[in-house]
């Protein structure tokens, strides 16, 4: 098995050059070779315009009682399903849950910074002018997510926490990789898929109206980013050889494990436990013990809905097959996923948000459907 060191270009819309080969961009033949694959998602960009610096869209001065109120439904917190709960009083529980939200939103902010740099890097390597225009639009949208999450974190905690090593390393690898397939599978499908699941969960379980609003506005953009990855997969995966496909499948599982570790491991969140007087190694033990209890395990699986969009995306794209489906079955009911259509959990929330934005932006009151957006022809 030779390692894939190429872009795996099957469809000319994803043809790429080395990041430093700008002369190739001035080839006179290139300009006219524009695919129509992205026209729909490009022209939809102003349907979901919003500005995180404008109070008309979102007002970051809305207060929240951080000491006495949970930012999210505490029943969804995994720590509190373990022996950790017995060690803490109500105020400490609130502190733990809210610091956990800070950790998650900081991870999302670093992910947004990664998505911004990655989309910009796609502009440097993709040759198709339509693909470049799409990537430039996404770059601009990721920049407003960076601004939006920065504003929210500033309003609630002052500043974000440092990126965990697991997430930091994977984001760096994706941004710096010259390979189109790695960028798209890693960022557009895995990181964006996980983010979409996280946004949907915060939207549903959030108790801070400001946070809920920020989630919905962000999702109106993210639903399209997810479609860009889907278009690539539909046009690439069925046409590559088995060895290449297997390598992509194995690499996707590797990235999933890294993201999971960042999210769930007590070691990555030492500072949170220290803040409520707990030792992270003791917490790790409490987790291990909780996992042996079937009831607790089931309720944890319920709250890992966050992985649903991501696993479903990979499955529908042909990146998860029977080779690795068993690995993911610990997190999600795979049989149920096989039977489902293409619609994603976040799509309803995004569509509602777009309807709201169309009105706010003076573009009228009309129904909106994301379903046709990934069809090029
Ligand atoms: Fe984003
Ligand atoms: Fe995105």
Tab-separated table of C-alpha atoms and ligand atoms in Angstrom:
chain	number	residue	atom	x	y	z
A	1	UNK	CA	0.000	0.000	0.000
A	2	UNK	CA	1.596	3.263	-1.085
A	3	UNK	CA	0.660	6.374	0.844
A	4	UNK	CA	-1.508	8.817	-1.103
A	5	UNK	CA	0.665	11.824	-1.883
A	6	UNK	CA	-1.515	13.217	-4.671
A	7	UNK	CA	-4.647	15.341	-4.728
A	8	UNK	CA	-6.732	12.407	-5.997
A	9	UNK	CA	-8.233	14.603	-8.685
A	10	UNK	CA	-11.044	12.795	-10.457
A	11	UNK	CA	-13.258	15.746	-11.299
A	12	UNK	CA	-11.644	18.766	-13.024
A	13	UNK	CA	-13.533	21.060	-10.582
A	14	UNK	CA	-11.041	19.972	-7.895
A	15	UNK	CA	-7.854	20.136	-9.942
A	16	UNK	CA	-5.105	21.746	-7.899
A	17	UNK	CA	-1.553	23.056	-8.052
A	18	UNK	CA	1.171	23.381	-5.404
A	19	UNK	CA	0.492	26.218	-2.907
A	20	UNK	CA	3.444	28.226	-4.245
A	21	UNK	CA	2.651	27.793	-7.944
A	22	UNK	CA	0.943	31.104	-8.609
A	23	UNK	CA	2.223	31.248	-12.212
A	24	UNK	CA	-0.147	28.341	-12.986
A	25	UNK	CA	-3.041	30.622	-12.006
A	26	UNK	CA	-2.152	33.051	-14.799
A	27	UNK	CA	-2.403	30.406	-17.490
A	28	UNK	CA	-4.727	32.036	-20.037
A	29	UNK	CA	-6.588	28.763	-20.605
A	30	UNK	CA	-7.471	28.461	-16.911
A	31	UNK	CA	-9.802	31.447	-16.550
A	32	UNK	CA	-12.445	30.105	-18.901
A	33	UNK	CA	-12.490	26.611	-17.412
A	34	UNK	CA	-15.099	27.207	-14.755
A	35	UNK	CA	-17.245	24.356	-13.471
A	36	UNK	CA	-20.896	25.028	-12.644
A	37	UNK	CA	-20.726	22.655	-9.641
A	38	UNK	CA	-20.710	25.486	-7.106
A	39	UNK	CA	-22.891	28.107	-8.787
A	40	UNK	CA	-25.893	27.451	-6.544
A	41	UNK	CA	-24.005	27.665	-3.270
A	42	UNK	CA	-22.104	30.735	-4.479
A	43	UNK	CA	-25.218	32.682	-5.440
A	44	UNK	CA	-26.927	31.690	-2.173
A	45	UNK	CA	-24.288	33.506	-0.083
A	46	UNK	CA	-26.265	36.681	0.436
A	47	UNK	CA	-29.418	34.797	1.383
A	48	UNK	CA	-27.741	34.171	4.732
A	49	UNK	CA	-25.713	37.333	5.295
A	50	UNK	CA	-25.259	38.444	8.909
A	51	UNK	CA	-22.753	40.591	10.759
A	52	UNK	CA	-21.505	39.704	14.268
A	53	UNK	CA	-20.488	43.333	14.852
A	54	UNK	CA	-24.011	44.674	14.180
A	55	UNK	CA	-26.605	44.626	16.997
A	56	UNK	CA	-29.339	44.295	14.416
A	57	UNK	CA	-28.301	40.627	14.038
A	58	UNK	CA	-26.916	39.714	17.449
A	59	UNK	CA	-26.402	41.772	20.596
A	60	UNK	CA	-23.436	40.631	22.686
A	61	UNK	CA	-24.287	43.016	25.547
A	62	UNK	CA	-27.125	40.706	26.725
A	63	UNK	CA	-26.177	39.724	30.306
A	64	UNK	CA	-26.160	36.257	31.912
A	65	UNK	CA	-25.776	35.264	35.568
A	66	UNK	CA	-22.704	33.032	35.194
A	67	UNK	CA	-22.467	32.212	38.909
A	68	UNK	CA	-26.028	31.052	39.469
A	69	UNK	CA	-27.294	29.810	36.103
A	70	UNK	CA	-26.302	26.938	33.848
A	71	UNK	CA	-25.438	28.032	30.295
A	72	UNK	CA	-26.686	24.659	29.045
A	73	UNK	CA	-28.990	21.926	30.338
A	74	UNK	CA	-26.857	20.189	33.043
A	75	UNK	CA	-28.528	16.850	32.287
A	76	UNK	CA	-26.462	16.727	29.097
A	77	UNK	CA	-23.138	17.063	30.933
A	78	UNK	CA	-21.210	13.768	30.963
A	79	UNK	CA	-19.086	14.608	34.034
A	80	UNK	CA	-22.219	14.938	36.150
A	81	UNK	CA	-23.326	11.433	35.172
A	82	UNK	CA	-20.304	10.048	37.052
A	83	UNK	CA	-19.146	10.134	40.700
A	84	UNK	CA	-18.024	13.722	40.001
A	85	UNK	CA	-21.611	14.811	40.783
A	86	UNK	CA	-21.409	13.481	44.377
A	87	UNK	CA	-18.356	15.610	45.117
A	88	UNK	CA	-19.802	18.974	44.128
A	89	UNK	CA	-22.422	21.338	45.527
A	90	UNK	CA	-24.837	23.199	43.246
A	91	UNK	CA	-22.607	26.244	42.741
A	92	UNK	CA	-19.623	24.068	41.883
A	93	UNK	CA	-21.734	22.113	39.423
A	94	UNK	CA	-22.716	25.351	37.714
A	95	UNK	CA	-19.066	26.363	37.612
A	96	UNK	CA	-18.030	23.021	36.121
A	97	UNK	CA	-20.743	23.019	33.457
A	98	UNK	CA	-20.072	26.621	32.459
A	99	UNK	CA	-16.294	26.064	32.285
A	100	UNK	CA	-16.972	23.019	30.142
A	101	UNK	CA	-18.954	25.270	27.775
A	102	UNK	CA	-15.980	27.668	27.687
A	103	UNK	CA	-13.735	24.729	26.746
A	104	UNK	CA	-16.099	23.583	23.966
A	105	UNK	CA	-16.632	27.060	22.556
A	106	UNK	CA	-12.887	27.775	22.685
A	107	UNK	CA	-12.297	24.541	20.742
A	108	UNK	CA	-14.928	25.709	18.257
A	109	UNK	CA	-13.234	29.120	17.986
A	110	UNK	CA	-9.875	27.464	17.219
A	111	UNK	CA	-11.701	25.252	14.719
A	112	UNK	CA	-13.187	28.362	13.078
A	113	UNK	CA	-9.707	29.898	12.829
A	114	UNK	CA	-8.599	26.627	11.191
A	115	UNK	CA	-11.519	26.681	8.765
A	116	UNK	CA	-10.723	30.288	7.838
A	117	UNK	CA	-7.058	29.503	7.086
A	118	UNK	CA	-7.979	26.287	5.324
A	119	UNK	CA	-10.538	27.899	3.004
A	120	UNK	CA	-8.024	30.617	2.194
A	121	UNK	CA	-5.443	27.928	1.408
A	122	UNK	CA	-7.914	26.304	-1.002
A	123	UNK	CA	-7.933	29.581	-2.964
A	124	UNK	CA	-4.184	29.128	-3.475
A	125	UNK	CA	-4.360	25.599	-4.823
A	126	UNK	CA	-7.713	25.060	-6.585
A	127	UNK	CA	-7.512	25.917	-10.285
A	128	UNK	CA	-11.212	26.088	-11.053
A	129	UNK	CA	-12.355	29.742	-10.809
A	130	UNK	CA	-15.779	28.636	-9.504
A	131	UNK	CA	-14.200	26.484	-6.786
A	132	UNK	CA	-11.974	29.445	-5.852
A	133	UNK	CA	-14.938	31.779	-5.633
A	134	UNK	CA	-16.749	29.322	-3.372
A	135	UNK	CA	-13.634	28.964	-1.156
A	136	UNK	CA	-13.243	32.754	-0.963
A	137	UNK	CA	-16.872	33.091	0.169
A	138	UNK	CA	-16.365	30.403	2.787
A	139	UNK	CA	-13.234	32.191	4.015
A	140	UNK	CA	-15.291	35.326	4.560
A	141	UNK	CA	-17.981	33.387	6.428
A	142	UNK	CA	-15.423	31.642	8.659
A	143	UNK	CA	-14.004	35.073	9.460
A	144	UNK	CA	-17.403	36.178	10.772
A	145	UNK	CA	-17.616	33.002	12.865
A	146	UNK	CA	-14.228	33.817	14.379
A	147	UNK	CA	-15.590	37.297	15.188
A	148	UNK	CA	-18.901	35.940	16.541
A	149	UNK	CA	-17.357	33.328	18.862
A	150	UNK	CA	-14.668	35.765	19.980
A	151	UNK	CA	-17.410	38.256	20.922
A	152	UNK	CA	-19.451	35.662	22.798
A	153	UNK	CA	-16.466	34.267	24.722
A	154	UNK	CA	-15.382	37.819	25.552
A	155	UNK	CA	-18.852	38.641	26.902
A	156	UNK	CA	-19.007	35.542	29.136
A	157	UNK	CA	-15.393	34.797	30.190
A	158	UNK	CA	-13.105	37.537	28.866
A	159	UNK	CA	-11.020	35.249	26.656
A	160	UNK	CA	-10.815	31.710	25.277
A	161	UNK	CA	-8.715	28.883	26.735
A	162	UNK	CA	-5.722	27.487	24.857
A	163	UNK	CA	-6.255	24.855	22.205
A	164	UNK	CA	-5.746	21.273	23.398
A	165	UNK	CA	-2.734	19.560	21.802
A	166	UNK	CA	-4.870	16.942	20.027
A	167	UNK	CA	-7.074	19.475	18.248
A	168	UNK	CA	-4.224	21.954	17.684
A	169	UNK	CA	-2.099	19.353	15.912
A	170	UNK	CA	-4.845	18.095	13.643
A	171	UNK	CA	-5.924	21.621	12.623
A	172	UNK	CA	-2.308	22.517	11.830
A	173	UNK	CA	-1.911	19.369	9.737
A	174	UNK	CA	-5.044	20.162	7.716
A	175	UNK	CA	-4.215	23.811	7.122
A	176	UNK	CA	-0.628	23.084	6.049
A	177	UNK	CA	-1.321	20.002	3.925
A	178	UNK	CA	-1.010	20.656	0.186
A	179	UNK	CA	-3.439	17.775	-0.538
A	180	UNK	CA	-6.998	18.618	-1.571
A	181	UNK	CA	-8.505	15.324	-0.379
A	182	UNK	CA	-6.989	15.668	3.069
A	183	UNK	CA	-8.242	19.234	3.426
A	184	UNK	CA	-11.746	18.355	2.305
A	185	UNK	CA	-12.205	15.089	4.196
A	186	UNK	CA	-10.475	16.455	7.315
A	187	UNK	CA	-11.994	19.912	7.484
A	188	UNK	CA	-15.154	20.033	5.368
A	189	UNK	CA	-16.419	16.621	6.405
A	190	UNK	CA	-14.947	15.783	9.818
A	191	UNK	CA	-14.277	19.063	11.629
A	192	UNK	CA	-17.262	20.853	10.043
A	193	UNK	CA	-19.460	17.796	10.646
A	194	UNK	CA	-18.526	17.697	14.320
A	195	UNK	CA	-19.046	21.452	14.597
A	196	UNK	CA	-22.493	21.185	12.995
A	197	UNK	CA	-23.442	18.494	15.541
A	198	UNK	CA	-22.110	20.671	18.368
A	199	UNK	CA	-23.995	23.767	17.135
A	200	UNK	CA	-27.246	21.789	16.906
A	201	UNK	CA	-26.721	20.470	20.454
A	202	UNK	CA	-25.961	23.923	21.901
A	203	UNK	CA	-28.965	25.311	20.029
A	204	UNK	CA	-31.214	22.668	21.564
A	205	UNK	CA	-29.755	22.563	25.100
A	206	UNK	CA	-28.570	26.161	25.460
A	207	UNK	CA	-30.134	28.254	28.250
A	208	UNK	CA	-28.472	31.497	27.268
A	209	UNK	CA	-30.594	33.117	24.511
A	210	UNK	CA	-27.504	34.916	23.177
A	211	UNK	CA	-25.674	31.607	22.710
A	212	UNK	CA	-28.699	30.025	21.041
A	213	UNK	CA	-28.920	32.932	18.595
A	214	UNK	CA	-25.200	32.763	17.752
A	215	UNK	CA	-25.533	29.026	17.067
A	216	UNK	CA	-28.395	29.524	14.662
A	217	UNK	CA	-26.711	32.333	12.743
A	218	UNK	CA	-23.528	30.283	12.415
A	219	UNK	CA	-25.480	27.261	11.216
A	220	UNK	CA	-27.035	29.227	8.340
A	221	UNK	CA	-23.490	29.392	6.889
A	222	UNK	CA	-22.186	25.990	7.969
A	223	UNK	CA	-24.961	24.081	6.234
A	224	UNK	CA	-23.405	25.252	2.943
A	225	UNK	CA	-19.826	24.373	3.923
A	226	UNK	CA	-20.977	20.893	4.572
A	227	UNK	CA	-22.450	20.763	1.031
A	228	UNK	CA	-19.069	21.655	-0.515
A	229	UNK	CA	-17.550	18.526	1.063
A	230	UNK	CA	-20.481	16.470	-0.140
A	231	UNK	CA	-20.054	17.649	-3.745
A	232	UNK	CA	-16.371	16.635	-3.645
A	233	UNK	CA	-17.170	13.212	-2.192
A	234	UNK	CA	-19.966	12.515	-4.696
A	235	UNK	CA	-17.608	13.296	-7.556
A	236	UNK	CA	-14.495	11.589	-6.187
A	237	UNK	CA	-15.064	8.591	-3.936
A	238	UNK	CA	-16.878	6.369	-6.481
A	239	UNK	CA	-14.002	6.811	-8.975
A	240	UNK	CA	-10.866	6.146	-6.945
A	241	UNK	CA	-9.288	2.714	-6.483
A	242	UNK	CA	-9.889	0.503	-3.482
A	243	UNK	CA	-6.488	1.059	-1.908
A	244	UNK	CA	-6.967	4.832	-2.011
A	245	UNK	CA	-10.494	4.602	-0.648
A	246	UNK	CA	-9.346	2.337	2.193
A	247	UNK	CA	-6.619	4.790	3.130
A	248	UNK	CA	-9.114	7.636	3.268
A	249	UNK	CA	-11.410	5.500	5.416
A	250	UNK	CA	-8.610	4.658	7.864
A	251	UNK	CA	-7.403	8.242	8.017
A	252	UNK	CA	-10.972	9.460	8.717
A	253	UNK	CA	-11.201	7.061	11.680
A	254	UNK	CA	-7.863	8.365	12.956
A	255	UNK	CA	-9.092	11.984	12.802
A	256	UNK	CA	-12.364	10.984	14.492
A	257	UNK	CA	-10.431	9.451	17.400
A	258	UNK	CA	-8.369	12.621	17.785
A	259	UNK	CA	-11.492	14.802	17.843
A	260	UNK	CA	-13.134	12.460	20.337
A	261	UNK	CA	-10.097	12.602	22.597
A	262	UNK	CA	-10.102	16.388	22.511
A	263	UNK	CA	-13.753	16.468	23.451
A	264	UNK	CA	-14.004	13.835	26.109
A	265	UNK	CA	-10.698	13.158	27.801
A	266	UNK	CA	-10.340	14.532	31.365
A	267	UNK	CA	-6.623	14.963	30.694
A	268	UNK	CA	-7.373	17.682	28.116
A	269	UNK	CA	-9.579	19.517	30.624
A	270	UNK	CA	-7.355	19.495	33.735
A	271	UNK	CA	-7.931	23.205	34.397
A	272	UNK	CA	-11.697	22.717	34.697
A	273	UNK	CA	-11.454	20.022	37.368
A	274	UNK	CA	-8.792	21.962	39.240
A	275	UNK	CA	-11.155	24.962	39.374
A	276	UNK	CA	-13.703	22.917	41.348
A	277	UNK	CA	-11.064	21.195	43.496
A	278	UNK	CA	-10.912	17.837	41.674
A	279	UNK	CA	-7.884	15.918	40.459
A	280	UNK	CA	-8.160	15.022	36.755
A	281	UNK	CA	-6.744	11.544	37.315
A	282	UNK	CA	-9.427	10.842	39.894
A	283	UNK	CA	-12.021	12.096	37.369
A	284	UNK	CA	-10.606	9.736	34.758
A	285	UNK	CA	-11.113	6.868	37.205
A	286	UNK	CA	-14.691	7.988	37.844
A	287	UNK	CA	-15.304	7.968	34.096
A	288	UNK	CA	-13.925	4.444	33.692
A	289	UNK	CA	-16.159	3.244	36.480
A	290	UNK	CA	-19.234	4.971	35.029
A	291	UNK	CA	-18.630	3.301	31.670
A	292	UNK	CA	-19.060	-0.146	33.234
A	293	UNK	CA	-22.673	0.773	34.100
A	294	UNK	CA	-24.996	0.000	31.172
A	295	UNK	CA	-27.521	2.703	32.089
A	296	UNK	CA	-24.885	5.415	32.313
A	297	UNK	CA	-23.311	4.234	29.065
A	298	UNK	CA	-26.662	4.437	27.290
A	299	UNK	CA	-27.376	7.918	28.570
A	300	UNK	CA	-23.884	9.004	27.490
A	301	UNK	CA	-24.559	7.601	24.026
A	302	UNK	CA	-27.727	9.681	23.930
A	303	UNK	CA	-25.799	12.858	24.598
A	304	UNK	CA	-23.180	11.975	21.960
A	305	UNK	CA	-25.676	12.974	19.294
A	306	UNK	CA	-22.998	15.500	18.573
A	307	UNK	CA	-21.269	12.875	16.373
A	308	UNK	CA	-24.350	12.180	14.335
A	309	UNK	CA	-23.816	14.678	11.485
A	310	UNK	CA	-20.186	13.714	11.149
A	311	UNK	CA	-20.716	9.947	11.053
A	312	UNK	CA	-23.694	10.280	8.739
A	313	UNK	CA	-21.706	12.463	6.320
A	314	UNK	CA	-18.892	9.920	6.110
A	315	UNK	CA	-21.316	7.050	5.725
A	316	UNK	CA	-23.331	8.697	2.934
A	317	UNK	CA	-20.092	9.652	1.174
A	318	UNK	CA	-18.883	6.042	1.090
A	319	UNK	CA	-15.973	6.814	3.452
A	320	UNK	CA	-17.339	4.518	6.175
A	321	UNK	CA	-17.875	0.943	4.967
A	322	UNK	CA	-18.178	-2.367	6.807
A	323	UNK	CA	-14.387	-2.148	7.337
A	324	UNK	CA	-14.772	0.526	10.039
A	325	UNK	CA	-18.541	0.803	10.718
A	326	UNK	CA	-18.058	-1.251	13.902
A	327	UNK	CA	-15.713	1.412	15.335
A	328	UNK	CA	-18.403	4.071	15.061
A	329	UNK	CA	-21.205	1.811	16.329
A	330	UNK	CA	-20.097	2.574	19.902
A	331	UNK	CA	-21.302	6.164	19.415
A	332	UNK	CA	-24.337	5.955	17.224
A	333	UNK	CA	-26.960	3.513	15.964
A	334	UNK	CA	-25.468	2.696	12.547
A	335	UNK	CA	-28.485	0.730	11.295
A	336	UNK	CA	-30.694	3.751	11.801
A	337	UNK	CA	-28.219	5.916	9.859
A	338	UNK	CA	-28.085	3.553	6.859
A	339	UNK	CA	-31.858	3.845	6.517
A	340	UNK	CA	-32.001	7.663	6.656
A	341	UNK	CA	-32.160	10.132	3.750
A	342	UNK	CA	-29.620	12.883	3.045
A	343	UNK	CA	-31.135	15.505	5.317
A	344	UNK	CA	-29.023	16.561	8.303
A	345	UNK	CA	-30.269	17.436	11.803
A	346	UNK	CA	-28.929	20.953	11.484
A	347	UNK	CA	-30.762	21.649	8.210
A	348	UNK	CA	-34.088	22.582	9.831
A	349	UNK	CA	-32.404	24.998	12.223
A	350	UNK	CA	-30.397	26.538	9.362
A	351	UNK	CA	-33.465	26.935	7.133
A	352	UNK	CA	-35.398	28.707	9.900
A	353	UNK	CA	-32.379	30.981	10.410
A	354	UNK	CA	-32.139	31.783	6.697
A	355	UNK	CA	-35.852	32.664	6.563
A	356	UNK	CA	-35.286	35.051	9.472
A	357	UNK	CA	-32.225	36.604	7.782
A	358	UNK	CA	-34.017	37.067	4.447
A	359	UNK	CA	-36.658	39.114	6.229
A	360	UNK	CA	-34.156	41.059	8.301
A	361	UNK	CA	-32.122	41.844	5.173
A	362	UNK	CA	-35.224	43.067	3.349
A	363	UNK	CA	-35.269	40.161	0.881
A	364	UNK	CA	-38.857	39.220	1.589
A	365	UNK	CA	-40.758	36.486	3.303
A	366	UNK	CA	-40.237	33.188	1.489
A	367	UNK	CA	-39.784	29.518	2.201
A	368	UNK	CA	-36.229	28.204	1.944
A	369	UNK	CA	-34.969	24.711	1.205
A	370	UNK	CA	-31.378	23.530	1.484
A	371	UNK	CA	-32.158	20.226	-0.206
A	372	UNK	CA	-31.407	21.270	-3.783
A	373	UNK	CA	-28.211	23.160	-2.995
A	374	UNK	CA	-25.711	20.389	-3.634
A	375	UNK	CA	-27.173	19.471	-7.017
A	376	UNK	CA	-25.008	21.197	-9.603
A	377	UNK	CA	-26.961	20.643	-12.782
B	1	LIG	FE1	-17.425	28.206	10.611
B	2	LIG	FE1	-17.483	26.224	8.159
